[in-house]
Coordinates of C-alpha atoms and ligand atoms in Angstrom, one line a residue:
M81 CA 110.0 58.6 170.1
R82 CA 109.2 60.7 167.0
T83 CA 110.9 60.0 163.8
M84 CA 112.0 63.1 161.9
T85 CA 110.2 63.7 158.6
D86 CA 111.6 65.6 155.7
D87 CA 109.3 68.5 156.6
Q88 CA 110.8 68.9 160.0
R89 CA 114.4 68.5 159.1
T90 CA 116.4 71.7 159.5
A91 CA 119.8 71.9 157.8
Q92 CA 122.9 72.8 159.7
I93 CA 124.4 76.1 158.6
L94 CA 127.8 76.1 156.9
D95 CA 129.0 79.3 158.4
G96 CA 131.5 80.9 155.9
K97 CA 131.8 84.0 158.1
A98 CA 133.1 82.0 161.1
L99 CA 135.3 79.7 159.1
S100 CA 136.7 82.7 157.2
A101 CA 137.5 84.6 160.5
Q102 CA 139.2 81.5 161.9
M103 CA 141.3 81.0 158.8
R104 CA 142.3 84.7 158.7
R105 CA 143.4 84.6 162.3
S106 CA 145.7 81.8 161.8
M107 CA 147.0 83.2 158.5
A108 CA 147.7 86.6 160.2
A109 CA 150.0 84.8 162.6
E110 CA 151.7 83.1 159.8
V111 CA 152.1 86.3 157.8
A112 CA 153.6 88.1 160.8
E113 CA 156.2 85.3 161.2
L114 CA 157.0 85.1 157.5
T115 CA 157.3 88.9 157.3
Q116 CA 159.8 88.9 160.2
R117 CA 161.8 86.1 158.8
H118 CA 162.0 87.3 155.2
G119 CA 162.2 91.0 155.8
R120 CA 159.1 91.8 153.7
A121 CA 155.4 91.2 153.7
P122 CA 153.5 89.2 151.1
G123 CA 152.2 91.7 148.5
L124 CA 149.0 91.7 146.4
A125 CA 148.5 94.1 143.5
V126 CA 144.9 94.8 142.5
I127 CA 144.0 96.3 139.2
L128 CA 140.6 97.9 138.8
V129 CA 139.5 99.6 135.5
G130 CA 136.6 101.9 135.5
E131 CA 133.9 102.8 138.0
D132 CA 131.6 99.7 138.2
P133 CA 130.1 100.1 141.8
A134 CA 130.0 96.4 142.7
S135 CA 133.7 96.0 141.6
Q136 CA 134.7 99.0 143.7
V137 CA 133.2 97.4 146.7
Y138 CA 134.9 94.0 146.0
V139 CA 138.2 95.7 145.5
R140 CA 137.9 97.7 148.7
N141 CA 137.1 94.5 150.6
K142 CA 140.1 92.8 149.1
T143 CA 142.5 95.6 150.0
S144 CA 141.1 96.0 153.5
G145 CA 141.3 92.2 153.9
C146 CA 145.0 92.4 153.0
E147 CA 145.8 95.3 155.4
K148 CA 144.1 93.5 158.4
M149 CA 146.2 90.5 157.7
G150 CA 149.5 92.2 157.3
V151 CA 149.6 91.6 153.5
A152 CA 150.8 94.7 151.6
S153 CA 148.3 95.8 148.9
F154 CA 149.2 97.8 145.8
S155 CA 146.1 99.4 144.3
H156 CA 145.9 100.4 140.6
H157 CA 142.6 102.1 140.0
L158 CA 142.6 103.2 136.3
P159 CA 140.1 105.2 134.3
A160 CA 137.5 103.3 132.1
E161 CA 139.2 104.5 128.9
T162 CA 142.6 102.9 129.8
S163 CA 144.0 101.0 126.8
Q164 CA 144.8 97.3 126.6
Q165 CA 148.4 98.2 125.8
H166 CA 148.7 100.3 129.0
L167 CA 147.2 97.4 131.1
L168 CA 149.6 94.9 129.5
G169 CA 152.5 97.2 130.4
L170 CA 151.3 97.5 134.0
I171 CA 151.0 93.7 134.3
S172 CA 154.5 93.3 132.9
E173 CA 155.9 95.7 135.5
L174 CA 154.0 93.9 138.3
N175 CA 155.3 90.5 137.0
A176 CA 158.8 91.9 137.4
D177 CA 158.2 93.6 140.8
P178 CA 159.8 91.5 143.7
K179 CA 157.5 93.1 146.2
V180 CA 154.4 91.8 144.4
D181 CA 153.5 88.1 145.0
G182 CA 150.0 88.2 143.6
I183 CA 148.3 90.1 140.8
L184 CA 144.6 90.3 140.1
V185 CA 142.5 92.1 137.5
Q186 CA 139.0 92.8 138.9
L187 CA 136.4 91.5 136.4
P188 CA 134.4 92.6 134.5
V189 CA 136.7 95.0 132.5
P190 CA 135.3 97.6 130.1
E191 CA 134.1 96.4 126.7
H192 CA 137.2 97.5 124.7
I193 CA 139.5 95.4 126.9
N194 CA 140.0 91.7 126.2
P195 CA 140.0 90.1 129.7
D196 CA 141.6 86.8 128.5
S197 CA 144.7 88.5 127.1
L198 CA 145.2 90.3 130.5
I199 CA 144.8 87.1 132.5
E200 CA 147.2 85.3 130.2
A201 CA 149.8 88.1 130.6
I202 CA 149.9 87.5 134.4
D203 CA 152.9 85.4 135.6
P204 CA 151.1 82.1 136.5
G205 CA 153.1 82.1 139.8
K206 CA 151.4 85.4 140.7
D207 CA 147.9 84.5 139.4
V208 CA 146.2 84.5 142.8
D209 CA 142.8 84.3 141.2
G210 CA 143.7 81.0 139.6
F211 CA 142.3 82.1 136.3
H212 CA 145.4 81.7 134.1
P213 CA 145.0 78.7 131.7
Y214 CA 148.2 77.3 133.3
N215 CA 146.6 77.1 136.7
V216 CA 143.3 75.8 135.3
G217 CA 145.3 73.2 133.5
R218 CA 147.2 72.2 136.6
L219 CA 143.9 71.6 138.4
A220 CA 142.5 69.6 135.5
A221 CA 145.7 67.5 135.5
R222 CA 145.3 66.7 139.2
K223 CA 148.4 68.8 140.1
P224 CA 146.8 72.0 141.5
A225 CA 149.0 75.0 141.8
L226 CA 147.2 78.4 142.5
R227 CA 143.4 77.5 142.7
S228 CA 140.4 79.6 141.9
C229 CA 139.3 81.4 145.0
T230 CA 135.5 80.8 145.1
P231 CA 135.7 77.0 144.3
F232 CA 138.6 76.6 146.7
G233 CA 136.5 78.3 149.4
C234 CA 133.6 76.0 148.6
M235 CA 135.9 73.0 149.1
K236 CA 136.9 74.4 152.5
L237 CA 133.2 74.7 153.4
L238 CA 132.5 71.1 152.3
E239 CA 135.4 70.0 154.5
Q240 CA 133.5 71.4 157.5
T241 CA 130.7 68.8 157.0
G242 CA 133.2 66.0 157.6
E243 CA 131.7 64.1 154.6
D244 CA 133.9 62.0 152.5
L245 CA 133.4 63.2 148.9
H246 CA 134.5 60.0 147.2
G247 CA 131.7 58.7 145.0
K248 CA 129.3 61.5 146.0
V249 CA 126.9 62.6 143.3
C250 CA 127.6 66.3 142.7
V251 CA 125.8 68.7 140.5
V252 CA 127.3 72.1 139.7
V253 CA 124.7 74.5 138.4
G254 CA 126.5 77.0 136.1
A255 CA 129.6 76.5 133.9
S256 CA 131.4 79.9 134.1
N257 CA 135.2 80.1 134.0
I258 CA 135.3 81.8 137.4
V259 CA 133.2 79.3 139.4
G260 CA 131.3 76.4 137.6
R261 CA 134.2 74.9 135.6
P262 CA 136.9 75.1 138.3
M263 CA 134.4 73.9 140.9
A264 CA 133.7 70.8 138.8
L265 CA 137.5 70.1 138.6
E266 CA 137.9 70.6 142.4
L267 CA 135.1 68.1 143.1
L268 CA 136.5 65.6 140.5
L269 CA 139.9 65.9 142.2
A270 CA 138.2 65.1 145.5
G271 CA 136.8 61.8 144.0
A272 CA 133.2 62.9 143.4
T273 CA 131.0 62.0 140.4
V274 CA 130.3 65.4 138.8
T275 CA 127.7 66.8 136.5
V276 CA 127.9 70.4 135.3
T277 CA 124.6 72.0 134.1
H278 CA 124.4 75.2 132.1
K279 CA 122.0 77.2 130.0
F280 CA 121.5 74.5 127.4
T281 CA 120.8 71.8 130.0
R282 CA 117.4 70.2 129.7
D283 CA 115.5 69.4 132.9
L284 CA 117.7 71.0 135.6
Q285 CA 115.3 69.6 138.2
Q286 CA 116.0 66.0 137.3
H287 CA 119.8 66.6 137.8
V288 CA 119.4 68.5 141.1
E289 CA 117.0 65.9 142.6
R290 CA 119.7 63.2 142.3
A291 CA 122.5 65.2 143.9
D292 CA 124.2 64.5 147.2
I293 CA 125.9 67.8 146.8
V294 CA 124.5 70.8 144.9
V295 CA 126.7 73.8 144.1
A296 CA 124.6 76.6 142.7
A297 CA 126.6 79.1 140.7
A298 CA 124.3 80.2 137.8
G299 CA 123.9 83.8 138.9
K300 CA 120.1 83.5 138.7
Q301 CA 118.1 84.3 141.8
G302 CA 116.0 81.4 143.1
L303 CA 116.8 79.1 140.1
V304 CA 117.2 76.1 142.3
K305 CA 113.9 75.3 143.9
G306 CA 113.9 74.1 147.5
E307 CA 111.7 71.1 146.8
W308 CA 114.2 69.7 144.3
I309 CA 116.8 69.2 147.1
K310 CA 117.3 65.6 148.0
P311 CA 116.7 65.0 151.8
G312 CA 120.1 65.0 153.5
A313 CA 121.9 66.8 150.7
I314 CA 124.6 69.4 151.1
V315 CA 123.8 72.8 149.4
I316 CA 126.4 75.4 148.5
D317 CA 125.0 78.6 147.2
V318 CA 127.5 80.8 145.3
G319 CA 124.8 83.2 144.0
I320 CA 124.4 86.7 145.5
H321 CA 121.5 89.0 144.5
R322 CA 120.2 92.2 146.1
L323 CA 116.4 92.4 146.5
A324 CA 114.3 95.5 146.3
D325 CA 114.2 95.8 150.2
G326 CA 118.1 95.8 150.2
S327 CA 118.5 92.3 151.6
L328 CA 120.7 89.6 149.9
T329 CA 119.6 86.3 148.5
G330 CA 121.2 83.4 146.5
D331 CA 120.5 81.1 143.6
V332 CA 118.7 78.6 145.9
E333 CA 115.3 79.0 147.4
F334 CA 116.8 78.9 150.9
D335 CA 113.8 78.5 153.3
V336 CA 112.4 75.4 151.6
A337 CA 115.9 73.9 150.8
A338 CA 116.9 74.3 154.5
K339 CA 114.1 72.0 155.5
R340 CA 115.4 69.2 153.3
A341 CA 119.2 69.6 153.2
A342 CA 121.6 68.3 155.9
W343 CA 123.9 71.3 155.4
I344 CA 123.4 74.6 153.6
T345 CA 125.3 77.8 153.1
P346 CA 123.4 81.1 153.9
V347 CA 123.5 84.2 151.7
P348 CA 125.1 86.4 152.9
G349 CA 127.6 84.7 155.3
G350 CA 128.3 81.5 153.4
V351 CA 130.5 81.4 150.3
G352 CA 131.0 85.2 150.0
P353 CA 133.4 85.7 152.9
M354 CA 135.5 82.6 151.9
T355 CA 136.4 84.0 148.4
I356 CA 138.6 86.8 149.8
T357 CA 140.0 84.5 152.5
M358 CA 141.2 82.1 149.8
L359 CA 142.6 85.0 147.8
L360 CA 144.7 85.9 150.8
A361 CA 145.7 82.3 151.3
N362 CA 146.8 82.1 147.6
T363 CA 148.8 85.3 148.1
V364 CA 150.6 83.7 151.1
T365 CA 151.2 80.5 149.0
A366 CA 152.6 82.6 146.1
F367 CA 154.9 84.5 148.6
K368 CA 156.2 81.3 150.0
A369 CA 157.1 80.0 146.6
H370 CA 158.8 83.3 145.7
V371 CA 161.0 83.2 148.9
G372 CA 161.7 79.5 148.3
E373 CA 159.6 77.9 151.1
Ligands
GUN509 N1 134.7 89.4 139.5 C1 133.8 88.6 140.1 N2 134.4 87.6 140.8 C2 135.7 87.8 140.7 C3 136.9 87.2 141.2 O1 136.8 86.2 141.9 N3 138.1 87.7 140.8 C4 138.2 88.8 140.0 N4 139.4 89.2 139.7 N5 137.1 89.4 139.5 C5 135.9 88.9 139.9

């Protein structure tokens, strides 16, 4: 019998596309039932300011994801020169609108707009992105309410491995408000020992090499070298970068990492599809709270 060496090991794929499709199927059934019982569908309002092409694609995917699941979507596509005051007025109207359960402002917003003041104007019960300091604080205090979509999606992918996260050494690469920080709080809540690395971290390699679980969310193509991955580790790659030939790649050097890891997310088809699925899940959660379920 041959023993497997690190060189021959091939990671199992954490298939976000399949998990996402399965979750959306079961949510669609729940949405249909809730809509019938309460006489209205869950509603998501999406605010897009300006013409950023990537944001336009994300927003289109979010609204079409809603429609396919029976969630009502309310699109507010506003010109780049829209004022902060106008946006605050719109958010205030949406906060008061009983048909709207979730509100999201697609980021980034144009330079003259302060994104934090928009996020803080959203009713925390409608903050389906989980970006409002109230929802971040709830997660930090171990009483999660609406949870940030990408980290929440990463937790669902980690669940698929069947691994108990208690005491696992986790390294989150990247400390953004959208992914790195809430990801660290999710892992901490799950009982893991968490390190967050960022642009001032010295010797990233030494941190990654110790990790049972690596979550790469730095937004830098190929930052995490495949040979740094501990044999048998779980690798979650949040990065997404388009190469000159049109193909997509992540923050992790996939081919080498996949020979060492036990589980790895592909790019595309890993974390990406989960983000919108968790946004829809949060919209359903917010709807239930609004109708008293
Ligand atoms: N821009 C990049 N990621 C996100 C996200 O998850 N939500 C919003 N609203 N904007 C983003």
